CSV table of C-alpha atoms and ligand atoms in Angstrom, one decimal:
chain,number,residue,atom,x,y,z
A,11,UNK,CA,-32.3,49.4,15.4
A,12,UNK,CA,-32.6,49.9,12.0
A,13,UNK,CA,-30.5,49.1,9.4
A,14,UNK,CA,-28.0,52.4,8.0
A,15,UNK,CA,-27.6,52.5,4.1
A,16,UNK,CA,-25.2,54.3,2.4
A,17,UNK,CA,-27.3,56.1,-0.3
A,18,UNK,CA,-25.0,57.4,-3.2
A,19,UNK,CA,-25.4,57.5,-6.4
A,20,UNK,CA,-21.4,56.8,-6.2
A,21,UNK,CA,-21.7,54.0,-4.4
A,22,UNK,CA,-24.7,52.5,-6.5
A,23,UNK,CA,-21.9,53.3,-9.7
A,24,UNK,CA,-19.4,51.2,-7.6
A,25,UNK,CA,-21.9,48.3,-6.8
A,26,UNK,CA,-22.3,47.6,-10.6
A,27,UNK,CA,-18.8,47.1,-11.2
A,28,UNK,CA,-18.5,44.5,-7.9
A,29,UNK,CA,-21.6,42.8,-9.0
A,30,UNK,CA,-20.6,42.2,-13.0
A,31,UNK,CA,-19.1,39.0,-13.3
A,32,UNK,CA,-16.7,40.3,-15.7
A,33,UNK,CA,-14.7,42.5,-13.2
A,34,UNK,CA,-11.7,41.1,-11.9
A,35,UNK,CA,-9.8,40.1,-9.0
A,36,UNK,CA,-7.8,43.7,-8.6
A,37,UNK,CA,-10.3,45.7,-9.4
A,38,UNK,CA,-13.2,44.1,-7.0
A,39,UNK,CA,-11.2,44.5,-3.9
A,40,UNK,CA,-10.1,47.6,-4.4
A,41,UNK,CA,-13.9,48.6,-4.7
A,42,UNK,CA,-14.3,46.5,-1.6
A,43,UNK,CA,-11.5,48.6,0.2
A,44,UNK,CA,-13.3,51.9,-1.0
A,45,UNK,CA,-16.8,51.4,0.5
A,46,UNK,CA,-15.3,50.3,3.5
A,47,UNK,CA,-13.9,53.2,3.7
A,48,UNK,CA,-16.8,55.1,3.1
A,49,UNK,CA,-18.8,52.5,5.7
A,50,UNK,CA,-16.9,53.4,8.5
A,51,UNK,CA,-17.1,57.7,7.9
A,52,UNK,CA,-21.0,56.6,8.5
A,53,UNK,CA,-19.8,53.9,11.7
A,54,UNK,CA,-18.1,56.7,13.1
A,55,UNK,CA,-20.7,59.6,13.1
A,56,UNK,CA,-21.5,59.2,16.4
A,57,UNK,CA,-18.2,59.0,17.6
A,58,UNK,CA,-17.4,60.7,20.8
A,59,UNK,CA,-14.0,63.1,20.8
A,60,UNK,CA,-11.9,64.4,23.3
A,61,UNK,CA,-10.9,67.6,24.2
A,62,UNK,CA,-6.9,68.3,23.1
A,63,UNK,CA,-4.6,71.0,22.9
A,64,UNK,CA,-2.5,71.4,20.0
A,65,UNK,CA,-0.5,74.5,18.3
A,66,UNK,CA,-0.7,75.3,15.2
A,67,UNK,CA,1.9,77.4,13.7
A,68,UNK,CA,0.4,80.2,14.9
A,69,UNK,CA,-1.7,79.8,18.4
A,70,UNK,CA,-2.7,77.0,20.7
A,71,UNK,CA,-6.0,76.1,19.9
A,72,UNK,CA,-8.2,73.4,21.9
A,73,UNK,CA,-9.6,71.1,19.5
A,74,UNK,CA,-11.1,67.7,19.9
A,75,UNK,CA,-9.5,64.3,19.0
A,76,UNK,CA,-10.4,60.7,18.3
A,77,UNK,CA,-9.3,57.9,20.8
A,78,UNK,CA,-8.1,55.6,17.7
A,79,UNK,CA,-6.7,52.7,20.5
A,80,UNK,CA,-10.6,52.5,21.4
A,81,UNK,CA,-11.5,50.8,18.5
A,82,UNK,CA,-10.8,47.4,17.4
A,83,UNK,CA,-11.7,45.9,13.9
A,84,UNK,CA,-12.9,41.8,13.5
A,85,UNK,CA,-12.9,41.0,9.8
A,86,UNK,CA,-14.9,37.2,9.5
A,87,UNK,CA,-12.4,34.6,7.7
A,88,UNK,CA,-12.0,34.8,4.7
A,89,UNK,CA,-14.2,37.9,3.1
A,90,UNK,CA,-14.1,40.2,5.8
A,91,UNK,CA,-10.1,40.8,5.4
A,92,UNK,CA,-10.9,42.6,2.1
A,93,UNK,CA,-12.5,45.6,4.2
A,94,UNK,CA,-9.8,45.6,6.5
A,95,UNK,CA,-8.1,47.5,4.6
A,96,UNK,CA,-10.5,50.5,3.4
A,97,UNK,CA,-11.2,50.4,7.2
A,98,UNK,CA,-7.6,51.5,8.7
A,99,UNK,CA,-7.3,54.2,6.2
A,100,UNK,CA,-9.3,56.2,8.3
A,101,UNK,CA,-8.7,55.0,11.5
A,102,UNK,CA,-5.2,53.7,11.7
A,103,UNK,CA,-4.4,53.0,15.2
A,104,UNK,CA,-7.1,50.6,16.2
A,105,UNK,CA,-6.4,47.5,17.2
A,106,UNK,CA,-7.6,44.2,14.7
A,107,UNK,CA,-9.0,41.3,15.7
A,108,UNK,CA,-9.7,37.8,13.8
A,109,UNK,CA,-12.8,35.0,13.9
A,110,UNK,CA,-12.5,32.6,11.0
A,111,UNK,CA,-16.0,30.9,10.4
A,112,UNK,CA,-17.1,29.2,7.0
A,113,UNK,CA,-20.3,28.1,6.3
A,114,UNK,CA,-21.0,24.2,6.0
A,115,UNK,CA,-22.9,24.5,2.8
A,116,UNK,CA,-25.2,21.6,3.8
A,117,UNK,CA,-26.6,23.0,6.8
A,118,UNK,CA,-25.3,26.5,6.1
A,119,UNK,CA,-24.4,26.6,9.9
A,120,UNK,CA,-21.3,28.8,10.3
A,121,UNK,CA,-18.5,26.6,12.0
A,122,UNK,CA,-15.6,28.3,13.8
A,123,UNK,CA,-12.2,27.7,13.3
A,124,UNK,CA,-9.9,30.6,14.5
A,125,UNK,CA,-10.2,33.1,17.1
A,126,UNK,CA,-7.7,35.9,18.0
A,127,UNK,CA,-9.1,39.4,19.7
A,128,UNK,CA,-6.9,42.3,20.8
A,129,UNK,CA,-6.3,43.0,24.3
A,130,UNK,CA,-8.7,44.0,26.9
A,131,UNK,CA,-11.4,43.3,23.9
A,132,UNK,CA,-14.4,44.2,26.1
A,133,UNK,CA,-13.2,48.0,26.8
A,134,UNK,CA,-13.3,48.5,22.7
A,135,UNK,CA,-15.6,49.3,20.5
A,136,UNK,CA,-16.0,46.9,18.1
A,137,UNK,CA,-16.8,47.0,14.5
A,138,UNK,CA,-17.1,43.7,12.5
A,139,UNK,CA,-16.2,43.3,9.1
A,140,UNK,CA,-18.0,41.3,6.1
A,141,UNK,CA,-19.0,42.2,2.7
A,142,UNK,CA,-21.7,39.1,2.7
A,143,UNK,CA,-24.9,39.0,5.3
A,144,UNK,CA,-27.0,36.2,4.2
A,145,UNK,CA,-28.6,34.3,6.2
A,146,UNK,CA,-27.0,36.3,9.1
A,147,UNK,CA,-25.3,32.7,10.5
A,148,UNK,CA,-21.8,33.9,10.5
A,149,UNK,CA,-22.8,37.5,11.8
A,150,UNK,CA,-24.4,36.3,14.5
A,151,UNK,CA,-22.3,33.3,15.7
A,152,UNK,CA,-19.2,36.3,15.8
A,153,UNK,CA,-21.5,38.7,18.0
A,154,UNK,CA,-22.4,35.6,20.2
A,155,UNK,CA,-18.3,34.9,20.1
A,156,UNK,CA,-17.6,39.3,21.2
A,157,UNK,CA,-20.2,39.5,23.6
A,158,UNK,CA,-19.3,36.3,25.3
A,159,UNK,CA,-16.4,37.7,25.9
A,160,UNK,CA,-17.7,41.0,27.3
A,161,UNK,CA,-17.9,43.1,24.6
A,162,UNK,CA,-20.7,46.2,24.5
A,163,UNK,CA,-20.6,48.3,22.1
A,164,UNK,CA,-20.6,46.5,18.5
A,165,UNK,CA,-21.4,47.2,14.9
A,166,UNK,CA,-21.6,45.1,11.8
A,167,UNK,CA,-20.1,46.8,8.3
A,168,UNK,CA,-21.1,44.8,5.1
A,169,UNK,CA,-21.1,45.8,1.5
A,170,UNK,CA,-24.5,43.9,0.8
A,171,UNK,CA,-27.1,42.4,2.9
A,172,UNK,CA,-30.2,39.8,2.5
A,173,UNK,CA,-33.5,41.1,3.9
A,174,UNK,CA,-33.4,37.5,5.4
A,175,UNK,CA,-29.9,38.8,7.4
A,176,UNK,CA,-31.1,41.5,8.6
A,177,UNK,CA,-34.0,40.2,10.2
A,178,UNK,CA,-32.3,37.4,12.0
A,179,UNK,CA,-29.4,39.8,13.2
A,180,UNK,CA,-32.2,42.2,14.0
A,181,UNK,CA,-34.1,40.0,16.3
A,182,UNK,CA,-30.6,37.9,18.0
A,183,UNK,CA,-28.7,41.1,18.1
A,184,UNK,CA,-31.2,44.4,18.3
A,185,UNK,CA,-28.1,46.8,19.9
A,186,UNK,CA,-26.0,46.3,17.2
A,187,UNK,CA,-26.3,48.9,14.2
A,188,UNK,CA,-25.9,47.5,10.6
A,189,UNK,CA,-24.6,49.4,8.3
A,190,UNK,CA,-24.1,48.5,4.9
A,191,UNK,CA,-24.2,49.6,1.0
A,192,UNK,CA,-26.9,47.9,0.1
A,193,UNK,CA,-29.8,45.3,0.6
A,194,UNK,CA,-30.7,42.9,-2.0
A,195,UNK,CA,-33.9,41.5,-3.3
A,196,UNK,CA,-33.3,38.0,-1.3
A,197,UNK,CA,-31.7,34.4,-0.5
A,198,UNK,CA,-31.4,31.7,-3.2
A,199,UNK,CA,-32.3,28.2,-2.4
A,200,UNK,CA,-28.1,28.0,-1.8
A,201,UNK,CA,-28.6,30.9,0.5
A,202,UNK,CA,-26.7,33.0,-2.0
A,203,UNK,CA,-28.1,36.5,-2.5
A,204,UNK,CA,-29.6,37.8,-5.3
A,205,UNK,CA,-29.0,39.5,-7.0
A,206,UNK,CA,-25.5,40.2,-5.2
A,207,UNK,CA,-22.1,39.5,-6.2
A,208,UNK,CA,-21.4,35.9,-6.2
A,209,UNK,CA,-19.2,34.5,-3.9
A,210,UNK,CA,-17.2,37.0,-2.0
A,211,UNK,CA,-14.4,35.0,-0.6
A,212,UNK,CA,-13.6,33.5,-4.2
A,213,UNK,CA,-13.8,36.6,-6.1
A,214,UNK,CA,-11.2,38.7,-3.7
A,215,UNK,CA,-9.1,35.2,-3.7
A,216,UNK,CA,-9.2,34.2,-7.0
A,217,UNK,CA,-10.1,30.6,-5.7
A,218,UNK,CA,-12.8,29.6,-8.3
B,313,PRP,C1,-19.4,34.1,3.3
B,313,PRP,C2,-19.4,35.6,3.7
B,313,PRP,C3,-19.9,35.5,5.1
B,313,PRP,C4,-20.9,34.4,5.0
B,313,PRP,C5,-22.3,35.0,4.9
B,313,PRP,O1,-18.3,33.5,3.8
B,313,PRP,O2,-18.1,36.2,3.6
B,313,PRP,O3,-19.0,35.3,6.1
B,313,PRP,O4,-20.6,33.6,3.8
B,313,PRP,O5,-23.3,34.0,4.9
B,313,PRP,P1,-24.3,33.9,6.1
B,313,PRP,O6,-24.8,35.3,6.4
B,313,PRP,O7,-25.3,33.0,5.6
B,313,PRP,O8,-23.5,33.3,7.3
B,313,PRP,P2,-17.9,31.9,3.5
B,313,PRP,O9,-18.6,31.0,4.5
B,313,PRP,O10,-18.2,31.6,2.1
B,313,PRP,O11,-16.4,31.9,3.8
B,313,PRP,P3,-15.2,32.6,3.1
B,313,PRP,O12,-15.2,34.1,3.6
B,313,PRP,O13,-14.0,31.9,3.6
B,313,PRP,O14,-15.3,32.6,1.6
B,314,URA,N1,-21.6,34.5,0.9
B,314,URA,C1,-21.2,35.0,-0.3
B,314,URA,O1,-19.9,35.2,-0.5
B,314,URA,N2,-22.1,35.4,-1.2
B,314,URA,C2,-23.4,35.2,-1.0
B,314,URA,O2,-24.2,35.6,-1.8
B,314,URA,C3,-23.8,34.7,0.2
B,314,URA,C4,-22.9,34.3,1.2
């Protein structure tokens, strides 16, 4: 499947101020928090309503309606809580689930250290949340996580992605649609991307 940018000349404005080294802690997540927002309007295109009756102050009308409890949002440890956010400005009443994974920065292998999902997990549709997909590690050890536990219909929201991300989540997970704000030119030999934004995690903490 391939990948879903969002191409704006908005969100291209936005993306300089997150990438400048110079912006700080306040201002980058609420960036973060608006491009999620804007991520999950283009998550949520092909979203299936259901017929409803409502009155408006002067008729009944039939109209059609979103099944908000059918949703459920995973934001990865630590980074992914800052789209969290954007994300349940739009849809409030889906349910939020948590996998905290860091990457051991020797062997860049994701390692898992918390996992929490909303009930009845594998009737949801599931969007997971992370600004960063480098190497693709931590994407794809959460998928592995969902769909061991049943889970069908996912999607992966980041802010920027590595060509080298995509490809691996591409060819592990081909069903699950990417969508993100941009792809960068590549990896570093850190696995950081370039030219990207740093350090996710540390810029929304303040932890470096
Ligand atoms: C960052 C980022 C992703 C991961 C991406 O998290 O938020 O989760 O790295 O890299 P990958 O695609 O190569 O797996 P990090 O491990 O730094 O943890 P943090 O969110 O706690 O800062
Ligand atoms: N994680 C980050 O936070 N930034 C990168 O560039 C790569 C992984």
């Amino acid at each position: 499947m391939k990948e879903i940018i969002l191409n704006h000349p908005l969100v291209t404005h936005k993306l300089s101020i997150l990438r400048n080294k110079n912006t700080g802690t306040k201002e980058f997540r609420e960036i973060i928090s608006e491009i999620s927002t804007l991520l999950c309007y283009e998550a949520t295109k092909d979203a299936v309503l259901e017929k409803t009756i409502i009155e408006t102050p002067l008729e009944k009308y039939e109209t059609e309606s979103l099944n908000e409890d059918k949703y459920a949002f995973v934001p990865i440890l630590r980074a992914g809580m800052s789209m969290v956010d954007g994300i349940i400005k739009v849809i409030p009443n889906a349910k939020i689930g948590h996998i905290g994974l860091y990457r051991n920065e020797e062997t860049l292998e994701p390692v898992e250290y918390y996992y929490k999902m909303p009930d009845k997990i594998e009737n949801r549709e599931v969007f997971v949340l992370d600004p960063m997909l480098a190497t693709g590690g931590s994407a794809i050890a959460t998928i592995n996580r969902l769909k061991k536990d049943g889970v069908k219909k996912i999607k992966f929201l980041c802010i920027i992605a590595a060509p080298e991300g995509i490809k691996a989540m591409q060819e592990k997970h081909p069903d699950v649609q990417i969508y993100c704000a941009a792809i960068d030119e590549k990896l570093n030999e850190h696995a950081y991307i370039i030219p990207g934004l740093g350090d996710a995690g540390d810029r929304i903490f303040g932890t470096k």
